[in-house]
Tab-separated table of C-alpha atoms in Angstrom:
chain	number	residue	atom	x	y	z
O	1	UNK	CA	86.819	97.803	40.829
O	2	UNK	CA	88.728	96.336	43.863
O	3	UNK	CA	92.862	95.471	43.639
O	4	UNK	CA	91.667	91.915	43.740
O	5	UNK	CA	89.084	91.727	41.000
O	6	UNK	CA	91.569	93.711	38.775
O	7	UNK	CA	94.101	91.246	39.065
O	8	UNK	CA	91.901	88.617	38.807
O	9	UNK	CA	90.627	90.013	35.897
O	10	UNK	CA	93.681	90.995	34.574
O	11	UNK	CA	95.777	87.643	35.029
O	12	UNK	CA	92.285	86.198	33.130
O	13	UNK	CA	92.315	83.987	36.090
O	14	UNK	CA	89.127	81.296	36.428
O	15	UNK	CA	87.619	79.611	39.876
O	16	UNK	CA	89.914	76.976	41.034
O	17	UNK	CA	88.427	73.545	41.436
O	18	UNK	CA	90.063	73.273	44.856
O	19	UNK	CA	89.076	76.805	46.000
O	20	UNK	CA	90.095	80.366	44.868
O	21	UNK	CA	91.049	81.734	41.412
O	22	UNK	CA	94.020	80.131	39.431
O	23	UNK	CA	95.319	81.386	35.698
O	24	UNK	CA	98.001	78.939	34.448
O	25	UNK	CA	101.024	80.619	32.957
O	26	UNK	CA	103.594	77.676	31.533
O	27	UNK	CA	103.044	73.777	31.703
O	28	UNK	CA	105.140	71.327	30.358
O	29	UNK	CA	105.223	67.515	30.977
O	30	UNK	CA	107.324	68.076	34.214
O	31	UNK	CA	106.338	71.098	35.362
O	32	UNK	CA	103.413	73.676	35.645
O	33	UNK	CA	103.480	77.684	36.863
O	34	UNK	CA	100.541	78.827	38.044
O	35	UNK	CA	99.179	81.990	39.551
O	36	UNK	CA	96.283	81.654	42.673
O	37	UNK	CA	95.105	84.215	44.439
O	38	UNK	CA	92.861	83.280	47.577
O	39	UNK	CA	90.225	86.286	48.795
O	40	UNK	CA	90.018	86.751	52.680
O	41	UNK	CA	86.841	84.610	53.209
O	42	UNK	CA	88.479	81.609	50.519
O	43	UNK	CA	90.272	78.609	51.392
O	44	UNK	CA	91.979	75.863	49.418
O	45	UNK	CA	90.771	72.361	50.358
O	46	UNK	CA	93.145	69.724	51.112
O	47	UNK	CA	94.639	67.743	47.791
O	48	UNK	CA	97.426	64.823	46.798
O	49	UNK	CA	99.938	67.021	44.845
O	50	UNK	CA	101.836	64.414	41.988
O	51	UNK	CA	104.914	66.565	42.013
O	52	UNK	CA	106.347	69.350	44.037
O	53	UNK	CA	105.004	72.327	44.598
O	54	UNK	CA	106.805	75.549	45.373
O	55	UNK	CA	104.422	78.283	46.581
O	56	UNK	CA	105.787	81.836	45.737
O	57	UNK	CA	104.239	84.727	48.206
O	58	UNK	CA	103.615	87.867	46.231
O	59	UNK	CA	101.053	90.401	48.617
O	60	UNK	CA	98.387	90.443	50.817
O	61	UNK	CA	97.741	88.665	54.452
O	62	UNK	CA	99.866	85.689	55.776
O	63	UNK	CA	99.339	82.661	54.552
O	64	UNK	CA	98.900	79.425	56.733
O	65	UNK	CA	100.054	76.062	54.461
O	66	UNK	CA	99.083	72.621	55.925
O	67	UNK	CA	101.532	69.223	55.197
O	68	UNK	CA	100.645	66.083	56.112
O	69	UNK	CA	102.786	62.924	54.956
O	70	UNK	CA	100.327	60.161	56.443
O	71	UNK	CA	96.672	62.282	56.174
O	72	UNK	CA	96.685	62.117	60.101
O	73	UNK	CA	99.723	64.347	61.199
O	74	UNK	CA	100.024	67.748	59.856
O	75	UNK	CA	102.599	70.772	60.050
O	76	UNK	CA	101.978	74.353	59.975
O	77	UNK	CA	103.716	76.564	58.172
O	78	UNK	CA	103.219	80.150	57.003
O	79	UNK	CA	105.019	82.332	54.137
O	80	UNK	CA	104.101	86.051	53.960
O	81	UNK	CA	106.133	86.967	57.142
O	82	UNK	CA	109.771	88.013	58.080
O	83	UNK	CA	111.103	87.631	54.670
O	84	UNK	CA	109.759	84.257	54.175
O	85	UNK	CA	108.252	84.364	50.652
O	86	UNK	CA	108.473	80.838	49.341
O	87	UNK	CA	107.937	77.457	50.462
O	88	UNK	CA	108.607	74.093	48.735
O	89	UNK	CA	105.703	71.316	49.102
O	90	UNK	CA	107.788	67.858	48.272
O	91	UNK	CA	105.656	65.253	46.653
């Protein structure tokens, strides 16, 4: 079995409906942890998020996260690299 379907299978984690596999660890009225693992050929398709976000970058390649505040203009920004292992999405 691969690293990646071991954790997957480990973590219990299920397809997420936005893309990837997901396994949610705490939620709570105002806030929710999950785990989400993206294989090399997966993407996550572009969502509204209701409340922040903060992405926490465990192993595996860079990963490239898109913003956009108006759905037309977008930044790029990439945790993964250079000791930058977290990023904050504000709603």
């Amino acid at each position: 079995m691969t690293d990646i379907k071991s954790i997957i299978k480990h973590h219990k984690m299920i397809p997420h409906p936005e893309g990837g596999y997901y396994a949610e660890v705490f939620k709570s009225k105002d806030v929710s942890h999950i785990y989400f693992l993206l294989e090399k050929h997966q993407h996550s398709h572009w969502h509204r998020i209701t409340k922040n976000e903060t992405l926490h970058f465990y192993s595996g390649s860079p990963l490239l996260i898109y913003t956009s505040e108006d759905g037309e203009k977008f930044q790029t920004n990439e945790i993964g690299l250079k000791n930058n292992f977290i990023f904050t999405i504000k709603k």
